[in-house]
Amino acid sequence: MKPLTTVQCDCLIAFVFFLALLALGVIFPSLWLMDTLTALFASGLLAMSLHLLVGYTGLVSFGHAAYFAAGGYVFGMVLQANGFVEAAGAWSVPLAILAAFAATGLFALIVGLICARLSEVYFAFLTLAFQMLFVSLIQGLVEFTGGDQGLVGGIPRPVFLGIDLTESWDRYAFCAFLFTAGVLAIRLVTQSSFGYTLRMVRDNERRTAFLGVNTYRVKVVSFTIAGSVASLGGVILAIFTSAAYPEWASWSNSGEAIFMIMLGGLNSFLGPLAGALAMRAINDVTLLYTTHTDLAKGVVILFVVLILKRGILDYAIDLVRNRRAQADNERAKALHRRDGERVDTREDADAAA
Amino acid sequence: MTHKNHTLTRRNFVAAAGAVGFMSLACPSILRAQGATIKVGMPTILSGRVAILGETASVGARMIIDAVNAEGGIDGRQIELVIRDTKGKPDEAARITRELINNDKCELILDAEASGGSFAVHEVMRDTGLYCIHSISEASALTADPANHVHWIFRSGRQGIHDAIAGGLYASGLAKNGVKRWAVCSPDYSYGRDTTAEFREFLSVFAPDVQFVGETWPKAFQPDYTENITNLLNIAPEGLYTCLWGGDLVAFFDQASLYGLFDQFQTVAVNMGDAPVLEAIKNLPAGIHSGNRYHKDVPDTQANEIWNTAFRKSGKLPTNWGWQAYTGAHFVVEALKATKGDTNRDKLADATRGRKIVSPHGVDGTVTMREGDNTLIGYAVGYGKTLSTDPHLTDFQPTPWDVILQHEAEWKERKKYL
Amino acid sequence: MLNFDALSTCLGATSCLVTQVTTGLIIGMLLFLVASGVTLIFGVLKVVNFAHGAFYMIGAYTAYTTYAVVGNYYLAVVAGALSAAVIGVLFESLMIRRVYKENLLMQLLVCYAFVLICDDLVKMIWGAEYLAMGIPAEFRVPPIRFAGGVVPPFYIFLVATSLLVAVLCLLLITYSRFGKIVRAAAANATMVSVLGIRVPLYFAGLFGLGCALAGMAGALAAPRAVADAGHGLVDPD
């Protein structure tokens, strides 16, 4: 049998991952688990898409929540638009998702074109400024967005392909699908040659430019992809809450996404997801005992930063890798040293960087 | 290369799956058995600048539920109030409410969210179809707008339009004494915008000759009001209307007093009359016109006096939120008594609709859940003047309910709500 | 919202001009105190103290309690500055010192954690409800009318104090032995430590000074604002 290509392999894993999520829903048919996971899908996609910028492109965007919120708002506004559901019928939800994806992509493209020329701190603050602009836009256009009260009145979600998003199981499964698709998209980007160009830009932009790469374009494309994938997170949350709120685009939401990445691990692909999970777990476990969740969060973050000195997943991977390196060492000693066998994985190279 | 890469991904995946497993273990609440108690979920704000809202609302709701439990509960079943902090964010309110229903197995919801969050809770309750009483939100549209009408959802607190009619009527009295040029200074979000617009509408109805000469809109939780204050100094109106509230109102008053603002014109501050605000402002100017919110002398009855004393035993000062949540819990308890503990939403709704209950906060000793739009009427509404010492509010002028109801009906017609 | 008509009318009238200028000064001076603390720390230690707002909050709360107990506003301001300084030194030597060499995001994370912890501790000690200190009795006087404009005496005091502190800080950094050592250490810490000076001690001191400025600003502003937990992180707007 021919060995699978990377792309096929990733797709297969994604498929298995999706099945596992479905199985989880079947094995534990608790509404709480499904709701928690759905909320996690949303914040996970926000963090994972931001990771494409922070971890792979070296762009620290402080305004990523704007694209997340834009996804939710476009999705909701399209479906609430007069006559849309009647006209599109069973296709309204997929069309609305497509619209959210495309519109947010365009929005991110425009912001990216303006911001990508700037370096580090200026980039961070300009993206933040665009986010704040977006928030005031939402709050200003009361007729369309409901202002600070949010997009209320319920988002109509007609049945399509036999999927009824008002049913909790269907909703969970569909959100799991969207989530998996988003994560797979990011995975494919990071594993493509374009993904390696991103890492080069991150590690040494000037040198990359000398190699003839248009780094500006690379950054803009990366920014656009990250923005559109984040919009899927917003769509998930809009499906979940049947509404959209300006708080989704708040600066604290962007900040939280950055903290999730740092907490989970900057150097692992799934780090942000681990971070999102950890944040949620800290929150929920603390709530069993006391309402002081912030205190618990703060202490855990301090532990991670000051003691582990890297994200949780990075730490775990380093631990395993060290152990394996030790085992390798011993084997090598036993067999005498053979040359040229040690293969550094790309992830290794990433971690080293 | 490809192969290596593949294993790594799998390892990442396994780690994530393990973490999911850990989470389900770490949250024993999934496994928590459902008892024989009737669980009432209460999403409210317990942190941030508005924490006092949730804290006093909790006291109010607990007062009545503890009393019922002490008497043996509903048909021997105790009522458990599950209170959760939503941090005042609508999306958090939606999530917490779902969690209260799905995870904590609450069978009905006593919503104690401010206006923004109450709409979020409203959507969740519409979606999940459980019985719900909004106790805090004063946004008129929540129950008056037919688009929001859901027959199993009620409101047990003030409706903005009632206060607006009372305020307009009271301010028109000032206008007769020469206060013709008005300015407004209200918070820049929907509560502030809507409440102010309603006040303006009714002041113009009752005193057509008044003029609105300026407006200034501070942001939510703004730390500095100097800009708004100097703006008002420039406008130099004869009357000022503000619906700032809580900590924002305290900060605004402290800063405005420095400029001697309140010596220069009449001020109507609808939310001034709550005990924590009145007692937090250290140098309260006398003669500010305020709505009653909750006041121990309004209505001036023995029952209200007793309620006031009982509330203060909690260590908190009684607030408008306190009596509203109390009233909400009261309706919940009465409805449960009527259905003998059955939490079926339609049965509870039938037991609530049109019900009149004995209440220390009603003008005639009762309040009624009006049929038709599921909102509360008959509670004490009116305006008075502040005093710098106890009892802090004097010259109280109650607004008769027949006047309120008549103008409310006209307003609904104008809004095409009927 | 821009209102050019109002602007031109205002520019034409002295009364309006006086009021607006003093208003700008008072907001500006308090911001200046906070900002100069951040700059002082960033300039020398090359670390952005994202948790600066927490020290403002600590200053305000300490001032509130001191004022409630002692009844003296000036003492309350001093107490506010001191408490912020002490906690600042602790924060530097226990946490920030370990991430000087790390990247910006790690520093941000430490500050964020500190803010979260501070917010919750404040909530535990003072409760989550807002607290109002009230204008001190000595400043409860009618505003001064000057060229038709209105200026509250309390604000004159605030501006003057802020200016005085700013000048003192400048002198301290420029002329004092402490200032000279700190500046030298900023340029080349190793060389300074070779000269037998305990650089970490000076860095902690400088960090404390920066925090004291924030605490003082919080304490100074306490009478005109309500104190509430949860505003620790520097607001981006």
PDB file of N, CA and C in Angstrom, chain A residues 4 6 9 13 17 24 31-32 35 148-149 153-154 157 171 187 191 240 245 247-248 270 277 280-281 285 288 313 317 324 345-347, chain B residues 1-2 4-6 8-9 11-13 15 19-20 23 26-28 30 32 90-91 94-95 98-99 102-103 119-120 123 127 189-190:
ATOM      1  N   LEU A   4       0.470   7.259   2.816  1.00  0.00           N
ATOM      2  CA  LEU A   4      -0.387   8.427   2.612  1.00  0.00           C
ATOM      3  C   LEU A   4       0.439   9.695   2.532  1.00  0.00           C
ATOM      4  N   THR A   6       0.949  13.751   3.296  1.00  0.00           N
ATOM      5  CA  THR A   6       0.646  14.541   4.494  1.00  0.00           C
ATOM      6  C   THR A   6      -0.790  15.024   4.473  1.00  0.00           C
ATOM      7  N   CYS A   9      -3.204  12.309   5.085  1.00  0.00           N
ATOM      8  CA  CYS A   9      -3.070  11.899   6.474  1.00  0.00           C
ATOM      9  C   CYS A   9      -3.811  12.861   7.398  1.00  0.00           C
ATOM     10  N   ILE A  13      -6.979  12.120   9.814  1.00  0.00           N
ATOM     11  CA  ILE A  13      -6.996  12.391  11.259  1.00  0.00           C
ATOM     12  C   ILE A  13      -8.177  13.287  11.610  1.00  0.00           C
ATOM     13  N   PHE A  17     -11.063  12.481  14.126  1.00  0.00           N
ATOM     14  CA  PHE A  17     -11.301  13.449  15.209  1.00  0.00           C
ATOM     15  C   PHE A  17     -12.786  13.820  15.270  1.00  0.00           C
ATOM     16  N   LEU A  24     -18.216  10.975  21.360  1.00  0.00           N
ATOM     17  CA  LEU A  24     -18.248  11.557  22.705  1.00  0.00           C
ATOM     18  C   LEU A  24     -19.674  11.990  23.041  1.00  0.00           C
ATOM     19  N   LEU A  31     -26.573  17.145  27.892  1.00  0.00           N
ATOM     20  CA  LEU A  31     -26.671  18.453  27.251  1.00  0.00           C
ATOM     21  C   LEU A  31     -25.527  19.343  27.689  1.00  0.00           C
ATOM     22  N   TRP A  32     -25.152  19.156  28.963  1.00  0.00           N
ATOM     23  CA  TRP A  32     -24.088  20.004  29.478  1.00  0.00           C
ATOM     24  C   TRP A  32     -22.800  19.797  28.697  1.00  0.00           C
ATOM     25  N   ASP A  35     -23.094  21.325  25.243  1.00  0.00           N
ATOM     26  CA  ASP A  35     -23.048  22.786  25.301  1.00  0.00           C
ATOM     27  C   ASP A  35     -21.643  23.277  25.593  1.00  0.00           C
ATOM     28  N   ASP A 148     -25.820  47.944  21.404  1.00  0.00           N
ATOM     29  CA  ASP A 148     -25.171  47.211  22.496  1.00  0.00           C
ATOM     30  C   ASP A 148     -26.055  46.108  23.059  1.00  0.00           C
ATOM     31  N   GLN A 149     -27.311  46.053  22.624  1.00  0.00           N
ATOM     32  CA  GLN A 149     -28.158  44.990  23.105  1.00  0.00           C
ATOM     33  C   GLN A 149     -27.891  43.699  22.333  1.00  0.00           C
ATOM     34  N   GLY A 153     -33.800  38.794  19.047  1.00  0.00           N
ATOM     35  CA  GLY A 153     -34.999  38.444  18.298  1.00  0.00           C
ATOM     36  C   GLY A 153     -34.893  37.053  17.719  1.00  0.00           C
ATOM     37  N   GLY A 154     -33.785  36.369  17.990  1.00  0.00           N
ATOM     38  CA  GLY A 154     -33.620  34.996  17.509  1.00  0.00           C
ATOM     39  C   GLY A 154     -33.159  34.954  16.066  1.00  0.00           C
ATOM     40  N   ARG A 157     -33.164  29.423  11.827  1.00  0.00           N
ATOM     41  CA  ARG A 157     -32.238  28.418  11.328  1.00  0.00           C
ATOM     42  C   ARG A 157     -33.033  27.286  10.676  1.00  0.00           C
ATOM     43  N   ARG A 171     -27.287  20.318  16.459  1.00  0.00           N
ATOM     44  CA  ARG A 171     -26.488  21.526  16.613  1.00  0.00           C
ATOM     45  C   ARG A 171     -25.059  21.157  17.013  1.00  0.00           C
ATOM     46  N   ARG A 187      -4.569  23.525   9.697  1.00  0.00           N
ATOM     47  CA  ARG A 187      -3.539  22.490   9.639  1.00  0.00           C
ATOM     48  C   ARG A 187      -2.944  22.404   8.233  1.00  0.00           C
ATOM     49  N   GLN A 191       0.919  23.166   7.052  1.00  0.00           N
ATOM     50  CA  GLN A 191       1.760  22.091   6.537  1.00  0.00           C
ATOM     51  C   GLN A 191       2.117  22.275   5.061  1.00  0.00           C
ATOM     52  N   PHE A 240     -25.168  28.747  18.432  1.00  0.00           N
ATOM     53  CA  PHE A 240     -25.361  28.276  19.805  1.00  0.00           C
ATOM     54  C   PHE A 240     -26.279  29.201  20.598  1.00  0.00           C
ATOM     55  N   TYR A 245     -23.456  39.309  19.987  1.00  0.00           N
ATOM     56  CA  TYR A 245     -23.310  40.430  20.914  1.00  0.00           C
ATOM     57  C   TYR A 245     -22.005  41.191  20.662  1.00  0.00           C
ATOM     58  N   GLU A 247     -19.961  42.202  22.705  1.00  0.00           N
ATOM     59  CA  GLU A 247     -18.891  41.744  23.597  1.00  0.00           C
ATOM     60  C   GLU A 247     -17.965  40.748  22.904  1.00  0.00           C
ATOM     61  N   TRP A 248     -18.495  40.080  21.879  1.00  0.00           N
ATOM     62  CA  TRP A 248     -17.662  39.108  21.173  1.00  0.00           C
ATOM     63  C   TRP A 248     -16.449  39.782  20.552  1.00  0.00           C
ATOM     64  N   LEU A 270      -1.686  22.097  18.386  1.00  0.00           N
ATOM     65  CA  LEU A 270      -2.914  22.020  19.176  1.00  0.00           C
ATOM     66  C   LEU A 270      -2.826  22.794  20.498  1.00  0.00           C
ATOM     67  N   LEU A 277      -9.141  24.777  26.513  1.00  0.00           N
ATOM     68  CA  LEU A 277      -9.652  23.737  27.400  1.00  0.00           C
ATOM     69  C   LEU A 277      -9.244  24.016  28.846  1.00  0.00           C
ATOM     70  N   ARG A 280     -11.133  26.932  30.432  1.00  0.00           N
ATOM     71  CA  ARG A 280     -12.488  26.534  30.772  1.00  0.00           C
ATOM     72  C   ARG A 280     -12.487  25.616  31.999  1.00  0.00           C
ATOM     73  N   ALA A 281     -11.530  24.686  32.015  1.00  0.00           N
ATOM     74  CA  ALA A 281     -11.469  23.737  33.124  1.00  0.00           C
ATOM     75  C   ALA A 281     -11.183  24.469  34.433  1.00  0.00           C
ATOM     76  N   VAL A 285     -13.851  24.222  37.400  1.00  0.00           N
ATOM     77  CA  VAL A 285     -13.449  23.526  38.621  1.00  0.00           C
ATOM     78  C   VAL A 285     -13.463  24.499  39.796  1.00  0.00           C
ATOM     79  N   LEU A 288     -16.804  25.229  41.425  1.00  0.00           N
ATOM     80  CA  LEU A 288     -17.371  24.223  42.327  1.00  0.00           C
ATOM     81  C   LEU A 288     -17.103  24.588  43.781  1.00  0.00           C
ATOM     82  N   LEU A 313       1.092  22.306  26.784  1.00  0.00           N
ATOM     83  CA  LEU A 313       1.320  21.267  25.783  1.00  0.00           C
ATOM     84  C   LEU A 313       2.791  21.233  25.378  1.00  0.00           C
ATOM     85  N   ILE A 317       5.135  17.984  25.651  1.00  0.00           N
ATOM     86  CA  ILE A 317       5.857  17.451  24.489  1.00  0.00           C
ATOM     87  C   ILE A 317       7.357  17.412  24.755  1.00  0.00           C
ATOM     88  N   ARG A 324      12.321  10.417  25.323  1.00  0.00           N
ATOM     89  CA  ARG A 324      12.628   9.602  24.167  1.00  0.00           C
ATOM     90  C   ARG A 324      14.095   9.807  23.743  1.00  0.00           C
ATOM     91  N   THR A 345      12.098  16.267  13.108  1.00  0.00           N
ATOM     92  CA  THR A 345      10.809  16.555  12.488  1.00  0.00           C
ATOM     93  C   THR A 345      10.672  18.058  12.320  1.00  0.00           C
ATOM     94  N   ARG A 346       9.729  18.396  11.530  1.00  0.00           N
ATOM     95  CA  ARG A 346       9.478  19.834  11.361  1.00  0.00           C
ATOM     96  C   ARG A 346       9.042  20.450  12.681  1.00  0.00           C
ATOM     97  N   GLU A 347       8.302  19.667  13.425  1.00  0.00           N
ATOM     98  CA  GLU A 347       7.856  20.200  14.705  1.00  0.00           C
ATOM     99  C   GLU A 347       9.053  20.482  15.607  1.00  0.00           C
TER     100      GLU A 347
ATOM    101  N   MET B   1       9.893  11.448   6.804  1.00  0.00           N
ATOM    102  CA  MET B   1       9.436  12.784   7.204  1.00  0.00           C
ATOM    103  C   MET B   1       7.925  12.788   7.399  1.00  0.00           C
ATOM    104  N   THR B   2       7.263  12.309   6.379  1.00  0.00           N
ATOM    105  CA  THR B   2       5.813  12.291   6.426  1.00  0.00           C
ATOM    106  C   THR B   2       5.330  11.447   7.601  1.00  0.00           C
ATOM    107  N   LYS B   4       6.887  10.531  10.371  1.00  0.00           N
ATOM    108  CA  LYS B   4       7.191  11.141  11.674  1.00  0.00           C
ATOM    109  C   LYS B   4       6.146  12.192  12.036  1.00  0.00           C
ATOM    110  N   ASN B   5       5.896  12.985  11.029  1.00  0.00           N
ATOM    111  CA  ASN B   5       4.975  14.088  11.202  1.00  0.00           C
ATOM    112  C   ASN B   5       3.603  13.563  11.632  1.00  0.00           C
ATOM    113  N   HIS B   6       3.245  12.512  11.016  1.00  0.00           N
ATOM    114  CA  HIS B   6       1.959  11.905  11.282  1.00  0.00           C
ATOM    115  C   HIS B   6       1.828  11.482  12.759  1.00  0.00           C
ATOM    116  N   LEU B   8       3.383  12.583  15.241  1.00  0.00           N
ATOM    117  CA  LEU B   8       3.342  13.742  16.139  1.00  0.00           C
ATOM    118  C   LEU B   8       1.929  14.304  16.231  1.00  0.00           C
ATOM    119  N   THR B   9       1.305  14.372  15.092  1.00  0.00           N
ATOM    120  CA  THR B   9      -0.048  14.898  15.095  1.00  0.00           C
ATOM    121  C   THR B   9      -0.937  14.018  15.952  1.00  0.00           C
ATOM    122  N   ARG B  11      -0.040  12.267  18.369  1.00  0.00           N
ATOM    123  CA  ARG B  11       0.257  12.471  19.772  1.00  0.00           C
ATOM    124  C   ARG B  11      -0.457  13.718  20.295  1.00  0.00           C
ATOM    125  N   ASN B  12      -0.420  14.770  19.494  1.00  0.00           N
ATOM    126  CA  ASN B  12      -1.127  15.988  19.892  1.00  0.00           C
ATOM    127  C   ASN B  12      -2.594  15.688  20.110  1.00  0.00           C
ATOM    128  N   PHE B  13      -3.084  14.878  19.180  1.00  0.00           N
ATOM    129  CA  PHE B  13      -4.511  14.575  19.248  1.00  0.00           C
ATOM    130  C   PHE B  13      -4.845  13.809  20.520  1.00  0.00           C
ATOM    131  N   ALA B  15      -3.267  13.856  23.247  1.00  0.00           N
ATOM    132  CA  ALA B  15      -3.175  14.767  24.393  1.00  0.00           C
ATOM    133  C   ALA B  15      -4.477  15.528  24.559  1.00  0.00           C
ATOM    134  N   ALA B  19      -7.198  15.453  27.593  1.00  0.00           N
ATOM    135  CA  ALA B  19      -7.624  16.645  28.321  1.00  0.00           C
ATOM    136  C   ALA B  19      -9.144  16.700  28.414  1.00  0.00           C
ATOM    137  N   VAL B  20      -9.813  16.294  27.319  1.00  0.00           N
ATOM    138  CA  VAL B  20     -11.274  16.275  27.344  1.00  0.00           C
ATOM    139  C   VAL B  20     -11.744  15.300  28.427  1.00  0.00           C
ATOM    140  N   MET B  23     -11.420  16.742  31.765  1.00  0.00           N
ATOM    141  CA  MET B  23     -12.433  17.732  32.088  1.00  0.00           C
ATOM    142  C   MET B  23     -13.717  17.100  32.558  1.00  0.00           C
ATOM    143  N   ALA B  26     -13.173  16.146  35.957  1.00  0.00           N
ATOM    144  CA  ALA B  26     -12.999  17.251  36.902  1.00  0.00           C
ATOM    145  C   ALA B  26     -14.323  17.922  37.230  1.00  0.00           C
ATOM    146  N   CYS B  27     -15.330  17.656  36.447  1.00  0.00           N
ATOM    147  CA  CYS B  27     -16.595  18.317  36.692  1.00  0.00           C
ATOM    148  C   CYS B  27     -17.618  17.307  37.185  1.00  0.00           C
ATOM    149  N   PRO B  28     -17.594  16.980  38.434  1.00  0.00           N
ATOM    150  CA  PRO B  28     -18.510  15.972  38.957  1.00  0.00           C
ATOM    151  C   PRO B  28     -19.957  16.419  38.800  1.00  0.00           C
ATOM    152  N   ILE B  30     -21.620  16.814  36.330  1.00  0.00           N
ATOM    153  CA  ILE B  30     -22.370  16.037  35.338  1.00  0.00           C
ATOM    154  C   ILE B  30     -23.032  14.854  36.042  1.00  0.00           C
ATOM    155  N   ARG B  32     -23.762  14.694  39.172  1.00  0.00           N
ATOM    156  CA  ARG B  32     -24.560  15.043  40.342  1.00  0.00           C
ATOM    157  C   ARG B  32     -26.006  14.587  40.162  1.00  0.00           C
ATOM    158  N   PRO B  90     -23.954  39.934  28.035  1.00  0.00           N
ATOM    159  CA  PRO B  90     -25.099  39.200  27.476  1.00  0.00           C
ATOM    160  C   PRO B  90     -24.722  37.788  27.014  1.00  0.00           C
ATOM    161  N   ASP B  91     -23.578  37.626  26.360  1.00  0.00           N
ATOM    162  CA  ASP B  91     -23.243  36.290  25.859  1.00  0.00           C
ATOM    163  C   ASP B  91     -23.002  35.336  27.021  1.00  0.00           C
ATOM    164  N   ALA B  94     -26.327  34.274  28.396  1.00  0.00           N
ATOM    165  CA  ALA B  94     -26.948  33.211  27.597  1.00  0.00           C
ATOM    166  C   ALA B  94     -26.334  31.861  27.963  1.00  0.00           C
ATOM    167  N   ARG B  95     -25.005  31.851  28.070  1.00  0.00           N
ATOM    168  CA  ARG B  95     -24.309  30.597  28.358  1.00  0.00           C
ATOM    169  C   ARG B  95     -24.673  30.081  29.756  1.00  0.00           C
ATOM    170  N   ARG B  98     -28.196  28.667  29.967  1.00  0.00           N
ATOM    171  CA  ARG B  98     -28.241  27.309  29.414  1.00  0.00           C
ATOM    172  C   ARG B  98     -27.644  26.314  30.404  1.00  0.00           C
ATOM    173  N   GLU B  99     -26.549  26.728  31.018  1.00  0.00           N
ATOM    174  CA  GLU B  99     -25.882  25.833  31.952  1.00  0.00           C
ATOM    175  C   GLU B  99     -26.772  25.544  33.163  1.00  0.00           C
ATOM    176  N   ASN B 102     -29.304  23.032  31.751  1.00  0.00           N
ATOM    177  CA  ASN B 102     -28.795  21.728  31.320  1.00  0.00           C
ATOM    178  C   ASN B 102     -27.950  21.027  32.373  1.00  0.00           C
ATOM    179  N   ASN B 103     -27.155  21.793  33.073  1.00  0.00           N
ATOM    180  CA  ASN B 103     -26.206  21.197  34.004  1.00  0.00           C
ATOM    181  C   ASN B 103     -26.767  21.131  35.407  1.00  0.00           C
ATOM    182  N   PHE B 119     -32.326  40.386  27.577  1.00  0.00           N
ATOM    183  CA  PHE B 119     -32.733  39.992  26.234  1.00  0.00           C
ATOM    184  C   PHE B 119     -32.071  38.676  25.836  1.00  0.00           C
ATOM    185  N   ALA B 120     -30.818  38.496  26.281  1.00  0.00           N
ATOM    186  CA  ALA B 120     -30.122  37.242  25.993  1.00  0.00           C
ATOM    187  C   ALA B 120     -30.819  36.084  26.702  1.00  0.00           C
ATOM    188  N   GLU B 123     -34.038  35.108  24.940  1.00  0.00           N
ATOM    189  CA  GLU B 123     -33.879  34.224  23.776  1.00  0.00           C
ATOM    190  C   GLU B 123     -33.689  32.772  24.209  1.00  0.00           C
ATOM    191  N   ASP B 127     -36.110  29.623  23.470  1.00  0.00           N
ATOM    192  CA  ASP B 127     -35.545  28.430  22.836  1.00  0.00           C
ATOM    193  C   ASP B 127     -35.824  27.164  23.651  1.00  0.00           C
ATOM    194  N   TYR B 189     -25.870  53.945  26.258  1.00  0.00           N
ATOM    195  CA  TYR B 189     -26.207  52.617  25.767  1.00  0.00           C
ATOM    196  C   TYR B 189     -27.720  52.488  25.800  1.00  0.00           C
ATOM    197  N   SER B 190     -28.247  51.358  25.343  1.00  0.00           N
ATOM    198  CA  SER B 190     -29.672  51.367  25.023  1.00  0.00           C
ATOM    199  C   SER B 190     -30.545  51.722  26.216  1.00  0.00           C
TER     200      SER B 190
END
